[in-house]
mmCIF file of C-alpha atoms in Angstrom:
data_model
loop_
_atom_site.group_PDB
_atom_site.id
_atom_site.type_symbol
_atom_site.label_atom_id
_atom_site.label_comp_id
_atom_site.label_asym_id
_atom_site.label_seq_id
_atom_site.Cartn_x
_atom_site.Cartn_y
_atom_site.Cartn_z
ATOM 1 C CA MET E 1 306.451 -224.499 -68.772
ATOM 2 C CA LYS E 2 303.029 -224.968 -70.263
ATOM 3 C CA LYS E 3 302.760 -225.439 -74.022
ATOM 4 C CA ILE E 4 299.113 -224.365 -74.491
ATOM 5 C CA LEU E 5 299.050 -221.207 -76.516
ATOM 6 C CA LEU E 6 296.265 -218.725 -76.927
ATOM 7 C CA PHE E 7 296.671 -216.637 -80.146
ATOM 8 C CA ALA E 8 294.824 -213.376 -80.264
ATOM 9 C CA ALA E 9 294.685 -210.853 -83.072
ATOM 10 C CA LEU E 10 296.028 -208.282 -80.707
ATOM 11 C CA PHE E 11 299.401 -209.869 -80.755
ATOM 12 C CA SER E 12 299.495 -211.511 -84.248
ATOM 13 C CA GLY E 13 301.647 -208.687 -85.710
ATOM 14 C CA ALA E 14 304.623 -209.464 -83.429
ATOM 15 C CA VAL E 15 307.837 -209.930 -85.338
ATOM 16 C CA HIS E 16 309.818 -211.316 -82.439
ATOM 17 C CA ALA E 17 307.564 -213.146 -80.027
ATOM 18 C CA ALA E 18 307.802 -215.415 -77.055
ATOM 19 C CA THR E 19 305.311 -217.302 -74.864
ATOM 20 C CA LEU E 20 304.283 -215.881 -71.547
ATOM 21 C CA SER E 21 302.583 -218.602 -69.443
ATOM 22 C CA VAL E 22 301.335 -218.886 -65.841
ATOM 23 C CA GLY E 23 301.897 -221.546 -63.242
ATOM 24 C CA ASN E 24 299.529 -223.986 -61.683
ATOM 25 C CA ASN E 25 296.281 -222.544 -60.324
ATOM 26 C CA LEU E 26 296.985 -219.097 -61.817
ATOM 27 C CA GLU E 27 294.802 -217.496 -64.318
ATOM 28 C CA LEU E 28 295.961 -214.948 -67.019
ATOM 29 C CA LEU E 29 293.177 -212.184 -67.121
ATOM 30 C CA VAL E 30 294.342 -209.115 -68.983
ATOM 31 C CA VAL E 31 297.265 -208.226 -71.220
ATOM 32 C CA ASP E 32 297.983 -204.592 -72.284
ATOM 33 C CA GLY E 33 294.421 -203.561 -71.388
ATOM 34 C CA LYS E 34 292.727 -206.479 -73.329
ATOM 35 C CA GLU E 35 291.013 -209.451 -71.841
ATOM 36 C CA VAL E 36 292.660 -212.781 -72.470
ATOM 37 C CA LYS E 37 289.908 -215.206 -73.511
ATOM 38 C CA SER E 38 289.808 -218.463 -71.500
ATOM 39 C CA GLY E 39 288.329 -221.801 -72.682
ATOM 40 C CA ARG E 40 284.827 -222.897 -71.690
ATOM 41 C CA PHE E 41 286.022 -225.066 -68.938
ATOM 42 C CA SER E 42 289.649 -223.911 -68.445
ATOM 43 C CA HIS E 43 291.767 -220.784 -67.503
ATOM 44 C CA ALA E 44 293.727 -218.759 -69.910
ATOM 45 C CA GLU E 45 297.292 -219.998 -69.314
ATOM 46 C CA SER E 46 299.499 -218.454 -71.981
ATOM 47 C CA VAL E 47 299.804 -215.880 -74.731
ATOM 48 C CA GLU E 48 302.258 -214.877 -77.409
ATOM 49 C CA LEU E 49 303.900 -211.452 -76.753
ATOM 50 C CA SER E 50 306.385 -209.277 -78.610
ATOM 51 C CA GLU E 51 309.669 -208.302 -77.071
ATOM 52 C CA GLY E 52 309.337 -205.296 -74.708
ATOM 53 C CA LYS E 53 307.285 -204.161 -71.705
ATOM 54 C CA HIS E 54 303.733 -205.483 -71.283
ATOM 55 C CA GLN E 55 301.141 -204.871 -68.593
ATOM 56 C CA VAL E 56 299.826 -208.247 -67.283
ATOM 57 C CA VAL E 57 297.089 -209.118 -64.786
ATOM 58 C CA VAL E 58 296.947 -212.528 -63.063
ATOM 59 C CA ARG E 59 295.174 -214.023 -60.176
ATOM 60 C CA PHE E 60 295.370 -217.247 -58.195
ATOM 61 C CA ASP E 61 292.147 -219.286 -58.741
ATOM 62 C CA GLY E 62 292.584 -222.992 -57.902
ATOM 63 C CA GLU E 63 291.615 -225.942 -55.848
ATOM 64 C CA VAL E 64 293.037 -226.137 -52.245
ATOM 65 C CA LYS E 65 292.209 -228.228 -49.117
ATOM 66 C CA ARG E 66 289.925 -227.036 -46.299
ATOM 67 C CA GLY E 67 290.416 -229.934 -43.804
ATOM 68 C CA SER E 68 289.215 -233.123 -45.645
ATOM 69 C CA LYS E 69 287.461 -231.114 -48.366
ATOM 70 C CA LYS E 70 288.561 -229.334 -51.511
ATOM 71 C CA VAL E 71 287.465 -225.905 -52.243
ATOM 72 C CA ILE E 72 288.232 -223.120 -54.754
ATOM 73 C CA TYR E 73 290.283 -220.301 -53.575
ATOM 74 C CA THR E 74 290.324 -217.069 -55.614
ATOM 75 C CA THR E 75 292.373 -213.836 -54.955
ATOM 76 C CA ARG E 76 291.940 -210.376 -56.234
ATOM 77 C CA PRO E 77 293.709 -209.586 -59.629
ATOM 78 C CA TYR E 78 297.389 -208.553 -59.391
ATOM 79 C CA LEU E 79 298.945 -206.278 -62.027
ATOM 80 C CA PHE E 80 302.538 -206.428 -63.245
ATOM 81 C CA ASP E 81 304.798 -204.812 -65.710
ATOM 82 C CA VAL E 82 306.651 -207.713 -67.490
ATOM 83 C CA ASN E 83 309.701 -207.130 -69.690
ATOM 84 C CA MET E 84 309.548 -209.857 -72.405
ATOM 85 C CA THR E 85 312.643 -210.882 -74.385
ATOM 86 C CA SER E 86 312.999 -213.407 -77.072
ATOM 87 C CA GLN E 87 312.813 -216.168 -74.328
ATOM 88 C CA ASP E 88 309.656 -217.843 -73.156
ATOM 89 C CA ALA E 89 308.722 -216.867 -69.526
ATOM 90 C CA GLU E 90 306.344 -218.054 -66.828
ATOM 91 C CA ILE E 91 304.771 -216.156 -63.806
ATOM 92 C CA THR E 92 304.950 -218.424 -60.791
ATOM 93 C CA LEU E 93 304.114 -218.590 -57.034
ATOM 94 C CA PRO E 94 305.195 -221.224 -54.461
ATOM 95 C CA ARG E 95 302.945 -224.173 -54.390
ATOM 96 C CA LEU E 96 299.901 -223.603 -52.204
ATOM 97 C CA THR E 97 297.969 -226.622 -51.222
ATOM 98 C CA SER E 98 295.625 -225.612 -48.357
ATOM 99 C CA GLU E 99 293.231 -222.769 -47.968
ATOM 100 C CA SER E 100 294.813 -221.629 -44.682
ATOM 101 C CA GLN E 101 298.245 -221.615 -46.389
ATOM 102 C CA ALA E 102 296.947 -219.597 -49.360
ATOM 103 C CA LYS E 103 295.178 -216.993 -47.099
ATOM 104 C CA ALA E 104 298.291 -216.502 -45.000
ATOM 105 C CA TYR E 105 300.447 -216.187 -48.102
ATOM 106 C CA PHE E 106 298.258 -213.531 -49.728
ATOM 107 C CA ALA E 107 297.599 -211.626 -46.438
ATOM 108 C CA ARG E 108 301.231 -210.494 -46.471
ATOM 109 C CA ASP E 109 303.214 -209.349 -49.465
ATOM 110 C CA PRO E 110 303.093 -212.293 -51.914
ATOM 111 C CA GLN E 111 306.119 -212.815 -53.921
ATOM 112 C CA TRP E 112 305.461 -213.319 -57.686
ATOM 113 C CA THR E 113 308.310 -214.373 -59.875
ATOM 114 C CA LEU E 114 309.172 -214.555 -63.553
ATOM 115 C CA GLU E 115 311.098 -217.558 -64.630
ATOM 116 C CA THR E 116 313.039 -217.771 -67.917
ATOM 117 C CA VAL E 117 316.009 -219.986 -69.008
ATOM 118 C CA ALA E 118 318.177 -217.126 -67.943
ATOM 119 C CA GLY E 119 316.980 -217.299 -64.366
ATOM 120 C CA VAL E 120 314.304 -216.116 -61.836
ATOM 121 C CA THR E 121 313.427 -212.472 -61.154
ATOM 122 C CA THR E 122 310.953 -211.089 -58.742
ATOM 123 C CA LEU E 123 307.953 -209.043 -60.073
ATOM 124 C CA SER E 124 306.650 -205.891 -58.575
ATOM 125 C CA ALA E 125 302.881 -206.421 -58.135
ATOM 126 C CA VAL E 126 299.941 -204.080 -57.535
ATOM 127 C CA GLU E 127 296.849 -205.671 -56.036
ATOM 128 C CA LEU E 128 293.731 -204.348 -57.769
ATOM 129 C CA ILE E 129 290.939 -203.600 -55.358
ATOM 130 C CA GLY E 130 287.402 -202.942 -56.619
ATOM 131 C CA ASP E 131 284.378 -201.436 -54.957
ATOM 132 C CA GLY E 132 280.885 -202.840 -54.410
ATOM 133 C CA LEU E 133 279.054 -205.998 -55.636
ATOM 134 C CA GLY E 134 280.437 -207.267 -59.004
ATOM 135 C CA ALA E 135 283.605 -205.290 -58.573
ATOM 136 C CA TYR E 136 285.563 -208.104 -60.264
ATOM 137 C CA SER E 137 283.035 -209.104 -62.917
ATOM 138 C CA ASP E 138 284.765 -206.769 -65.437
ATOM 139 C CA ILE E 139 288.546 -207.000 -64.874
ATOM 140 C CA PRO E 140 289.396 -205.048 -68.073
ATOM 141 C CA ALA E 141 287.279 -202.146 -66.807
ATOM 142 C CA LEU E 142 288.994 -202.380 -63.442
ATOM 143 C CA VAL E 143 292.441 -202.150 -65.132
ATOM 144 C CA ALA E 144 291.287 -199.214 -67.249
ATOM 145 C CA GLU E 145 290.305 -197.375 -64.081
ATOM 146 C CA TYR E 146 293.674 -198.160 -62.496
ATOM 147 C CA ASN E 147 295.446 -196.866 -65.597
ATOM 148 C CA LYS E 148 293.347 -193.687 -65.604
ATOM 149 C CA GLU E 149 293.982 -192.908 -62.034
ATOM 150 C CA ASN E 150 297.772 -193.441 -62.529
ATOM 151 C CA GLY E 151 298.265 -191.719 -65.824
ATOM 152 C CA ILE E 152 299.072 -194.915 -67.777
ATOM 153 C CA ILE E 153 298.173 -195.458 -71.395
ATOM 154 C CA ILE E 154 298.613 -198.421 -73.627
ATOM 155 C CA GLU E 155 300.345 -197.210 -76.636
ATOM 156 C CA ASN E 156 301.303 -199.531 -79.572
ATOM 157 C CA GLY E 157 300.902 -202.521 -77.203
ATOM 158 C CA THR E 158 303.218 -200.971 -74.526
ATOM 159 C CA PRO E 159 302.170 -199.454 -71.188
ATOM 160 C CA VAL E 160 303.476 -195.890 -70.873
ATOM 161 C CA ASP E 161 303.511 -194.264 -67.527
ATOM 162 C CA LEU E 162 302.820 -190.585 -68.523
ATOM 163 C CA GLN E 163 303.240 -189.255 -64.991
ATOM 164 C CA LYS E 164 306.898 -190.538 -64.970
ATOM 165 C CA THR E 165 307.365 -189.179 -68.513
ATOM 166 C CA VAL E 166 306.199 -185.627 -67.808
ATOM 167 C CA VAL E 167 306.874 -185.124 -64.065
ATOM 168 C CA GLU E 168 310.483 -184.951 -62.871
ATOM 169 C CA VAL E 169 311.357 -184.652 -59.168
ATOM 170 C CA ASP E 170 314.775 -183.584 -58.006
ATOM 171 C CA ASP E 171 316.039 -186.032 -55.413
ATOM 172 C CA LYS E 172 317.936 -183.462 -53.576
ATOM 173 C CA THR E 173 315.628 -180.504 -53.424
ATOM 174 C CA GLY E 174 312.244 -182.190 -53.973
ATOM 175 C CA LYS E 175 311.438 -179.652 -56.602
ATOM 176 C CA VAL E 176 308.822 -180.844 -59.135
ATOM 177 C CA GLN E 177 309.335 -179.977 -62.771
ATOM 178 C CA ILE E 178 306.962 -180.553 -65.689
ATOM 179 C CA THR E 179 308.853 -182.143 -68.610
ATOM 180 C CA GLY E 180 308.009 -183.765 -71.893
ATOM 181 C CA ASP E 181 306.459 -182.236 -75.054
ATOM 182 C CA ALA E 182 303.027 -180.804 -75.378
ATOM 183 C CA LEU E 183 301.563 -184.000 -76.935
ATOM 184 C CA THR E 184 302.700 -186.082 -74.022
ATOM 185 C CA GLN E 185 301.294 -183.629 -71.569
ATOM 186 C CA LEU E 186 298.021 -183.696 -73.440
ATOM 187 C CA LYS E 187 297.918 -187.411 -73.309
ATOM 188 C CA LEU E 188 298.424 -187.367 -69.526
ATOM 189 C CA TRP E 189 295.555 -184.893 -68.839
ATOM 190 C CA TYR E 190 293.189 -186.616 -71.331
ATOM 191 C CA SER E 191 293.906 -190.056 -69.758
ATOM 192 C CA LYS E 192 292.869 -188.606 -66.329
ATOM 193 C CA ALA E 193 289.636 -186.854 -67.653
ATOM 194 C CA SER E 194 286.162 -188.168 -66.909
ATOM 195 C CA GLN E 195 283.945 -189.209 -69.814
ATOM 196 C CA GLU E 196 281.971 -185.888 -69.371
ATOM 197 C CA GLU E 197 285.163 -183.885 -69.418
ATOM 198 C CA LYS E 198 286.402 -185.667 -72.516
ATOM 199 C CA LYS E 199 283.047 -185.042 -74.228
ATOM 200 C CA THR E 200 283.252 -181.383 -73.423
ATOM 201 C CA PHE E 201 286.910 -181.196 -74.733
ATOM 202 C CA LYS E 202 285.946 -182.831 -77.899
ATOM 203 C CA ILE E 203 283.153 -180.222 -78.376
ATOM 204 C CA TRP E 204 285.582 -177.455 -77.611
ATOM 205 C CA MET E 205 287.985 -178.939 -80.196
ATOM 206 C CA ALA E 206 285.265 -179.048 -82.875
ATOM 207 C CA GLU E 207 284.392 -175.485 -82.292
ATOM 208 C CA HIS E 208 287.908 -174.249 -82.968
ATOM 209 C CA ASP E 209 289.851 -174.324 -86.072
ATOM 210 C CA PHE E 210 293.397 -175.695 -85.351
ATOM 211 C CA SER E 211 294.360 -176.384 -88.854
#
């Protein structure tokens, strides 16, 4: 497991922290909505995280063979929820050495794993797909859009799926019930609002006295 650590102010307040790192040819892009800064000539490979659930975005970006030549192969970003304990952990993939092998692997459902001293677990991944030219030039913005569309907010450094919190579906009848307190429901709707809708809501709030 890699020993290079990237310390960011975002995570400096952790009381119980462990290192999350990534395997060879993997790049750590975003953690809990914040970009992980890379070196001038190197990928971001690890970060210190507190215990609990974290939203992590990684991609494959490495040198592979194309016949007798070597080329750089880069995938779209993949998003995971990673449950950190007090143990160091590493996100890994099988070793991919050729471009054809890498393309074939990512064309089907790629298996991402999380390795700790306690064992290996499979991660449930979401492939982030952008639109248009420059769709992947701002990965944090792409993650923010995904979170908005899916009712996810980052609260106290932890991703919270508000839709799961406030929407309950009966497995037998299929009946949908709105649950959760008013504050949680407000957070859900606000997270889904457009910038113009948020602006209008703020104006409406300012015009009313809720004290």
